[in-house]
Tab-separated table of C-alpha atoms in Angstrom:
chain	number	residue	atom	x	y	z
A	1	MET	CA	-0.016	-0.277	0.038
A	2	SER	CA	2.538	2.400	0.687
A	3	ASP	CA	3.517	2.659	-2.845
A	4	LEU	CA	-0.077	4.226	-3.525
A	5	ILE	CA	0.297	6.975	-0.561
A	6	PRO	CA	1.456	10.315	-1.273
A	7	PRO	CA	4.666	11.190	0.375
A	8	ALA	CA	2.510	13.973	2.449
A	9	VAL	CA	0.029	11.439	3.899
A	10	PRO	CA	2.070	9.984	6.745
A	11	PRO	CA	3.580	13.256	8.303
A	12	ILE	CA	-0.368	14.393	8.067
A	13	ALA	CA	-1.811	11.104	9.585
A	14	SER	CA	0.896	11.396	12.330
A	15	HIS	CA	-0.135	14.735	12.966
A	16	ILE	CA	-3.903	13.781	13.080
A	17	LEU	CA	-3.213	10.821	15.245
A	18	ALA	CA	-1.240	13.089	17.741
A	19	HIS	CA	-4.619	14.866	18.401
A	20	LEU	CA	-7.056	12.190	18.316
A	21	PRO	CA	-8.529	11.705	21.739
A	22	PRO	CA	-8.057	7.900	23.428
A	23	SER	CA	-10.586	5.455	22.881
A	24	PRO	CA	-13.696	5.431	23.251
A	25	ARG	CA	-14.530	8.356	21.721
A	26	ALA	CA	-18.060	10.114	22.174
A	27	SER	CA	-17.551	12.024	19.082
A	28	PRO	CA	-14.773	12.309	15.915
A	29	LEU	CA	-11.935	14.435	15.509
A	30	LEU	CA	-13.151	17.053	12.970
A	31	VAL	CA	-10.293	17.925	10.458
A	32	GLY	CA	-10.318	20.732	8.030
A	33	ILE	CA	-8.036	20.534	4.905
A	34	GLN	CA	-7.649	23.470	2.811
A	35	GLY	CA	-5.848	23.739	-0.484
A	36	PRO	CA	-6.089	25.772	-3.836
A	37	GLN	CA	-7.587	24.056	-6.829
A	38	GLY	CA	-5.591	21.878	-8.635
A	39	SER	CA	-3.242	21.204	-5.746
A	40	GLY	CA	-4.484	17.601	-5.264
A	41	LYS	CA	-6.516	17.973	-1.874
A	42	THR	CA	-8.927	15.719	-2.818
A	43	PHE	CA	-6.501	12.794	-4.013
A	44	LEU	CA	-4.664	13.652	-0.620
A	45	THR	CA	-8.006	13.548	1.386
A	46	SER	CA	-9.105	9.877	-0.216
A	47	SER	CA	-5.384	8.655	0.411
A	48	LEU	CA	-5.463	9.986	3.968
A	49	GLN	CA	-8.998	8.310	4.459
A	50	ARG	CA	-7.481	4.844	2.888
A	51	TYR	CA	-4.172	5.211	5.045
A	52	LEU	CA	-5.813	6.009	8.440
A	53	SER	CA	-8.504	3.362	7.670
A	54	SER	CA	-5.962	0.798	7.055
A	55	SER	CA	-3.708	-1.447	9.415
A	56	PRO	CA	-2.358	-0.816	11.896
A	57	HIS	CA	-4.553	2.378	12.718
A	58	ALA	CA	-7.994	1.070	11.446
A	59	LEU	CA	-9.784	3.841	11.987
A	60	SER	CA	-13.394	4.988	11.144
A	61	VAL	CA	-13.149	7.959	8.681
A	62	CYS	CA	-15.674	9.935	6.744
A	63	VAL	CA	-14.779	12.422	4.156
A	64	LEU	CA	-17.102	15.228	3.249
A	65	SER	CA	-16.195	17.888	0.264
A	66	ILE	CA	-17.454	21.345	0.778
A	67	ASP	CA	-18.501	20.888	-2.841
A	68	ASP	CA	-21.060	18.327	-1.858
A	69	LEU	CA	-22.624	21.250	0.233
A	70	TYR	CA	-23.598	22.975	-2.930
A	71	LEU	CA	-27.076	24.198	-2.798
A	72	PRO	CA	-29.251	22.370	-5.155
A	73	HIS	CA	-29.639	23.818	-8.762
A	74	ALA	CA	-32.934	26.066	-8.553
A	75	LEU	CA	-31.276	27.885	-5.750
A	76	LEU	CA	-27.808	28.300	-7.424
A	77	ARG	CA	-29.516	29.697	-10.184
A	78	LYS	CA	-31.672	32.086	-7.902
A	79	VAL	CA	-28.270	33.303	-6.242
A	80	ALA	CA	-26.941	33.953	-9.569
A	81	GLU	CA	-30.007	36.054	-10.625
A	82	GLU	CA	-30.337	37.890	-7.726
A	83	SER	CA	-26.812	39.137	-7.779
A	84	LYS	CA	-26.179	39.647	-11.352
A	85	GLU	CA	-23.992	42.477	-10.811
A	86	ASN	CA	-21.175	40.246	-8.872
A	87	ARG	CA	-19.594	38.024	-11.621
A	88	LEU	CA	-18.225	36.159	-8.776
A	89	LEU	CA	-21.489	34.413	-7.953
A	90	GLN	CA	-22.431	33.686	-11.804
A	91	GLY	CA	-21.993	29.900	-10.943
A	92	ARG	CA	-21.153	27.928	-8.030
A	93	GLY	CA	-18.012	27.784	-5.811
A	94	LEU	CA	-17.732	31.141	-3.734
A	95	PRO	CA	-19.192	31.746	-0.570
A	96	GLY	CA	-22.777	32.044	-1.116
A	97	THR	CA	-23.439	29.140	-3.002
A	98	HIS	CA	-23.236	26.381	-0.259
A	99	ASP	CA	-26.356	25.267	1.872
A	100	ILE	CA	-25.325	26.742	5.103
A	101	GLN	CA	-28.348	25.075	7.197
A	102	VAL	CA	-27.427	21.300	5.769
A	103	GLY	CA	-23.882	21.778	6.298
A	104	GLY	CA	-24.129	22.982	9.908
A	105	ALA	CA	-26.671	20.270	10.843
A	106	VAL	CA	-24.244	17.567	9.367
A	107	LEU	CA	-21.354	18.844	11.205
A	108	ARG	CA	-23.421	19.174	14.350
A	109	ALA	CA	-24.354	15.654	14.036
A	110	LEU	CA	-20.929	14.436	13.373
A	111	ARG	CA	-19.386	16.237	16.174
A	112	GLU	CA	-22.312	15.195	18.520
A	113	GLY	CA	-21.630	11.401	17.947
A	114	ARG	CA	-25.021	11.001	15.836
A	115	GLU	CA	-26.061	9.543	12.537
A	116	ALA	CA	-25.728	11.791	9.377
A	117	VAL	CA	-26.495	11.741	5.939
A	118	LEU	CA	-23.959	13.277	3.656
A	119	PRO	CA	-25.354	15.283	0.630
A	120	VAL	CA	-23.476	14.427	-2.837
A	121	PHE	CA	-23.688	17.046	-5.683
A	122	GLU	CA	-23.496	16.174	-9.065
A	123	LYS	CA	-21.485	18.785	-10.914
A	124	SER	CA	-21.999	17.085	-14.691
A	125	SER	CA	-26.099	17.597	-14.398
A	126	ASN	CA	-27.974	20.295	-15.810
A	127	GLU	CA	-25.042	20.933	-18.804
A	128	GLY	CA	-22.258	21.431	-15.981
A	129	GLU	CA	-24.292	23.864	-13.540
A	130	GLY	CA	-24.690	21.026	-11.287
A	131	ASP	CA	-27.516	19.728	-8.771
A	132	ARG	CA	-27.548	17.911	-5.520
A	133	LEU	CA	-28.543	14.248	-5.874
A	134	PRO	CA	-31.521	12.706	-4.023
A	135	GLY	CA	-30.693	11.034	-0.923
A	136	GLY	CA	-26.937	10.941	0.204
A	137	VAL	CA	-24.343	8.876	2.110
A	138	ARG	CA	-25.369	7.689	5.470
A	139	VAL	CA	-22.834	7.590	7.904
A	140	ALA	CA	-23.165	6.147	11.470
A	141	PRO	CA	-21.130	6.288	14.735
A	142	PRO	CA	-18.542	5.079	15.773
A	143	ILE	CA	-16.630	7.577	13.562
A	144	ASP	CA	-13.285	8.395	14.793
A	145	VAL	CA	-11.976	10.813	12.063
A	146	MET	CA	-13.682	13.380	10.055
A	147	LEU	CA	-12.109	14.974	7.367
A	148	LEU	CA	-13.805	18.296	5.660
A	149	GLU	CA	-11.881	19.381	2.475
A	150	GLY	CA	-12.423	22.502	0.208
A	151	TRP	CA	-10.647	25.480	-1.331
A	152	PHE	CA	-11.723	27.917	1.163
A	153	VAL	CA	-12.217	26.183	4.295
A	154	GLY	CA	-11.016	28.142	7.443
A	155	PHE	CA	-11.134	31.481	5.338
A	156	ALA	CA	-12.431	34.207	7.464
A	157	PRO	CA	-14.400	37.480	7.047
A	158	LEU	CA	-13.308	40.975	7.800
A	159	ALA	CA	-14.242	43.918	9.747
A	160	ASP	CA	-15.286	46.469	7.366
A	161	GLU	CA	-12.320	48.971	8.254
A	162	GLU	CA	-9.863	46.030	7.686
A	163	LEU	CA	-11.526	45.107	4.133
A	164	GLU	CA	-11.197	48.594	3.096
A	165	ARG	CA	-7.234	48.613	3.994
A	166	MET	CA	-6.884	45.256	2.103
A	167	TRP	CA	-8.892	46.608	-0.982
A	168	GLU	CA	-6.533	49.902	-1.324
A	169	GLY	CA	-3.560	47.391	-0.720
A	170	ALA	CA	-4.424	44.815	-2.868
A	171	PRO	CA	-2.041	43.904	-5.978
A	172	GLY	CA	-3.453	45.395	-9.202
A	173	GLN	CA	-2.273	42.486	-11.370
A	174	ILE	CA	-2.377	38.681	-10.720
A	175	GLU	CA	0.041	36.741	-12.439
A	176	ARG	CA	-1.584	33.962	-14.548
A	177	SER	CA	1.444	32.601	-16.364
A	178	GLU	CA	4.451	34.246	-18.227
A	179	GLY	CA	3.358	37.397	-19.913
A	180	ASP	CA	-0.329	36.900	-19.200
A	181	ALA	CA	-2.044	38.541	-15.984
A	182	LEU	CA	-5.512	39.242	-14.391
A	183	ASP	CA	-6.237	42.945	-13.868
A	184	LEU	CA	-7.936	42.179	-10.425
A	185	ARG	CA	-9.473	45.882	-10.058
A	186	ALA	CA	-10.968	45.621	-13.879
A	187	PHE	CA	-12.303	41.937	-12.895
A	188	VAL	CA	-13.714	42.883	-9.384
A	189	ARG	CA	-15.614	45.406	-7.694
A	190	LYS	CA	-14.896	46.637	-4.372
A	191	GLU	CA	-18.974	46.134	-3.686
A	192	ASP	CA	-18.352	42.365	-4.639
A	193	ILE	CA	-15.654	41.501	-2.280
A	194	VAL	CA	-17.917	43.162	0.281
A	195	ASP	CA	-20.837	40.901	-0.756
A	196	ILE	CA	-18.564	37.672	-0.509
A	197	ASN	CA	-17.485	39.064	3.103
A	198	ARG	CA	-21.041	39.145	3.973
A	199	ARG	CA	-21.600	35.916	2.728
A	200	LEU	CA	-18.580	34.211	4.317
A	201	ARG	CA	-19.735	35.169	7.902
A	202	GLU	CA	-22.201	32.420	7.730
A	203	TYR	CA	-19.742	29.642	7.193
A	204	VAL	CA	-17.694	30.806	10.485
A	205	GLY	CA	-20.249	28.339	12.328
A	206	TRP	CA	-18.620	25.645	10.431
A	207	TRP	CA	-15.458	26.630	10.989
A	208	GLU	CA	-15.695	26.482	14.623
A	209	MET	CA	-16.393	23.070	14.756
A	210	LEU	CA	-12.852	22.041	13.294
A	211	ASP	CA	-10.496	20.579	15.812
A	212	VAL	CA	-7.380	20.242	13.351
A	213	PHE	CA	-6.244	21.706	10.313
A	214	VAL	CA	-4.183	21.020	7.378
A	215	GLN	CA	-3.418	22.875	4.983
A	216	LEU	CA	-1.628	22.623	1.273
A	217	THR	CA	0.113	25.903	0.260
A	218	PRO	CA	2.148	26.658	-3.028
A	219	ARG	CA	5.720	27.092	-2.740
A	220	PRO	CA	7.312	27.919	-5.745
A	221	SER	CA	11.256	27.413	-6.020
A	222	ARG	CA	11.694	30.260	-8.661
A	223	PRO	CA	10.810	33.878	-8.563
A	224	ILE	CA	7.083	33.497	-9.576
A	225	SER	CA	3.454	34.405	-8.212
A	226	PRO	CA	2.037	31.254	-6.219
A	227	TYR	CA	-1.236	32.287	-7.870
A	228	SER	CA	0.149	31.155	-11.059
A	229	LEU	CA	0.767	27.621	-9.832
A	230	ILE	CA	-3.069	27.634	-9.409
A	231	TYR	CA	-3.705	28.161	-12.934
A	232	LYS	CA	-1.101	25.964	-13.940
A	233	TRP	CA	-2.462	22.860	-11.716
A	234	ARG	CA	-6.177	23.531	-13.139
A	235	LEU	CA	-5.091	23.333	-16.719
A	236	GLU	CA	-3.289	20.329	-16.248
A	237	GLN	CA	-6.099	18.931	-14.435
A	238	GLU	CA	-8.220	19.846	-17.512
A	239	HIS	CA	-5.768	18.607	-20.212
A	240	ASN	CA	-5.471	15.191	-18.152
A	241	MET	CA	-9.371	14.744	-18.101
A	242	LYS	CA	-9.415	15.507	-21.740
A	243	ALA	CA	-6.810	12.769	-22.545
A	244	LYS	CA	-8.794	10.151	-21.282
A	245	ASN	CA	-12.447	11.279	-22.404
A	246	GLY	CA	-11.793	12.048	-25.885
A	247	GLY	CA	-11.338	15.686	-25.529
A	248	LYS	CA	-14.345	16.814	-23.732
A	249	GLY	CA	-14.113	19.861	-21.255
A	250	MET	CA	-13.114	23.383	-21.053
A	251	SER	CA	-10.449	25.146	-23.243
A	252	ASP	CA	-7.386	26.656	-21.822
A	253	ASP	CA	-9.071	30.151	-22.035
A	254	ALA	CA	-12.465	28.562	-20.099
A	255	VAL	CA	-10.203	27.257	-17.459
A	256	LYS	CA	-8.432	30.466	-16.588
A	257	SER	CA	-11.778	32.112	-16.485
A	258	PHE	CA	-12.760	29.576	-14.186
A	259	VAL	CA	-10.029	30.151	-11.883
A	260	ASP	CA	-10.037	33.972	-12.099
A	261	ARG	CA	-13.558	34.231	-10.161
A	262	TYR	CA	-11.589	32.102	-7.083
A	263	ILE	CA	-8.708	34.344	-6.876
A	264	PRO	CA	-10.186	37.123	-5.085
A	265	GLY	CA	-11.187	34.847	-2.156
A	266	TYR	CA	-7.443	33.901	-1.644
A	267	VAL	CA	-6.385	37.444	-1.827
A	268	PHE	CA	-8.834	38.929	0.773
A	269	PHE	CA	-9.676	35.910	2.888
A	270	SER	CA	-7.247	33.050	2.880
A	271	GLU	CA	-5.402	34.758	5.851
A	272	GLY	CA	-8.043	33.788	8.335
A	273	VAL	CA	-6.640	30.080	8.437
A	274	THR	CA	-3.971	31.150	10.720
A	275	GLN	CA	-4.962	34.873	11.563
A	276	GLY	CA	-9.009	34.418	12.166
A	277	THR	CA	-11.448	36.894	11.791
A	278	SER	CA	-10.925	40.512	12.579
A	279	LEU	CA	-14.839	40.835	13.347
A	280	SER	CA	-16.478	40.851	16.547
A	281	SER	CA	-19.011	38.330	17.656
A	282	ARG	CA	-21.615	41.057	18.182
A	283	SER	CA	-20.704	42.126	14.266
A	284	ARG	CA	-20.680	38.865	12.600
A	285	ILE	CA	-23.497	36.770	11.392
A	286	SER	CA	-23.316	33.304	12.784
A	287	ASP	CA	-25.692	30.306	13.883
A	288	THR	CA	-23.726	30.183	17.216
A	289	GLN	CA	-22.896	26.738	16.506
A	290	ASN	CA	-20.450	25.376	19.191
A	291	GLY	CA	-21.563	27.904	21.195
A	292	GLY	CA	-19.704	30.826	19.197
A	293	LYS	CA	-16.596	30.126	20.914
A	294	GLY	CA	-12.785	29.965	19.878
A	295	TYR	CA	-13.074	31.712	16.342
A	296	THR	CA	-14.163	35.341	17.238
A	297	ASP	CA	-13.551	38.169	19.666
A	298	PRO	CA	-15.345	40.583	21.452
A	299	SER	CA	-13.027	43.311	20.678
A	300	THR	CA	-13.960	44.882	17.337
A	301	GLY	CA	-11.426	44.852	14.809
A	302	VAL	CA	-9.002	42.583	16.860
A	303	ARG	CA	-8.364	39.414	15.375
A	304	ALA	CA	-9.197	36.241	17.016
A	305	GLN	CA	-7.208	33.038	16.734
A	306	PRO	CA	-8.771	29.927	15.274
A	307	ARG	CA	-9.398	27.331	17.549
A	308	TRP	CA	-6.973	25.052	15.440
A	309	ILE	CA	-3.808	27.248	15.908
A	310	GLY	CA	-1.230	25.055	17.714
A	311	LYS	CA	-3.081	22.006	15.950
A	312	GLY	CA	-2.610	22.953	12.300
A	313	VAL	CA	-0.095	21.509	9.932
A	314	ARG	CA	0.958	23.082	6.644
A	315	VAL	CA	2.175	21.065	3.641
A	316	LEU	CA	4.534	23.014	1.256
A	317	ILE	CA	4.398	21.831	-2.478
A	318	GLY	CA	6.509	23.016	-5.262
A	319	GLU	CA	5.412	23.518	-9.023
A	320	GLU	CA	5.090	19.999	-9.830
A	321	ARG	CA	3.147	19.333	-6.426
A	322	GLU	CA	6.215	17.653	-4.860
A	323	VAL	CA	6.009	17.967	-1.082
A	324	VAL	CA	8.907	20.709	-0.226
A	325	GLY	CA	8.271	21.015	3.504
A	326	VAL	CA	5.867	20.501	6.320
A	327	GLU	CA	5.310	22.875	9.019
A	328	GLU	CA	3.098	23.183	12.064
A	329	PHE	CA	1.315	26.450	13.027
């Protein structure tokens, strides 16, 4: 089996095992896994599940992708229609396109050691717009570890004043590849970022239930933008898929346009993984899951550390997705 396990899996597994409560466990350890498009987080997550489920660990592990928590197709269309001016919401992916109530209910049930039904979203239906499938995957206790993976897991909303500062200091050009760049200010309006920031507040209740965190971080060895690796990796994914299915898929320009919509999320909100939110508990929107503990601070404008600080591990990956370092945070 070791030949099939990516090199990042053993150190991540060791990190998770080090924080696993002793048996018998009343509830699973909830682990957040964040990484950009094309970084291999889905493959890593499934490999991690297989590794922890096998001897000698033999744990019960379930996986939930944030992609399976998308709103049903009709509601996704409604979000897009009601947000015509915000190009970031013209399609699934960004905060505001997920079912907050369903996601919260699933995570709460798992955390409390109860049975849960994990939704499944089929991305290929409705001509690629996708839809939630009927039913879902039923998981029953005992569960030892639950892995929640997604591109913006742990990203945090900002107080208005900090968002204003970040907008003023944001890079104007985002490198896609050599000689090709996204003009960020021409692509997105400040009002769009404010809208996403407001919607991101609703996800804080999810993050507050996470115990341990794993982050995949691009770390190029040459002087290029880490953002350019996201474009490179996502293009490679599309090319590999088209090579296997007879050429069905997006053009290179379409892939770049697809990634463009996610870039503002990284620019403005990714620091939340390690720095938390600058919103006060009074000014944020939350369903108060987990009692509202651990992620916010009553002092307006002061960042409060996420509850996983001291229990986080960052895997640094190079241009070819090779592991170039592992560090804890």
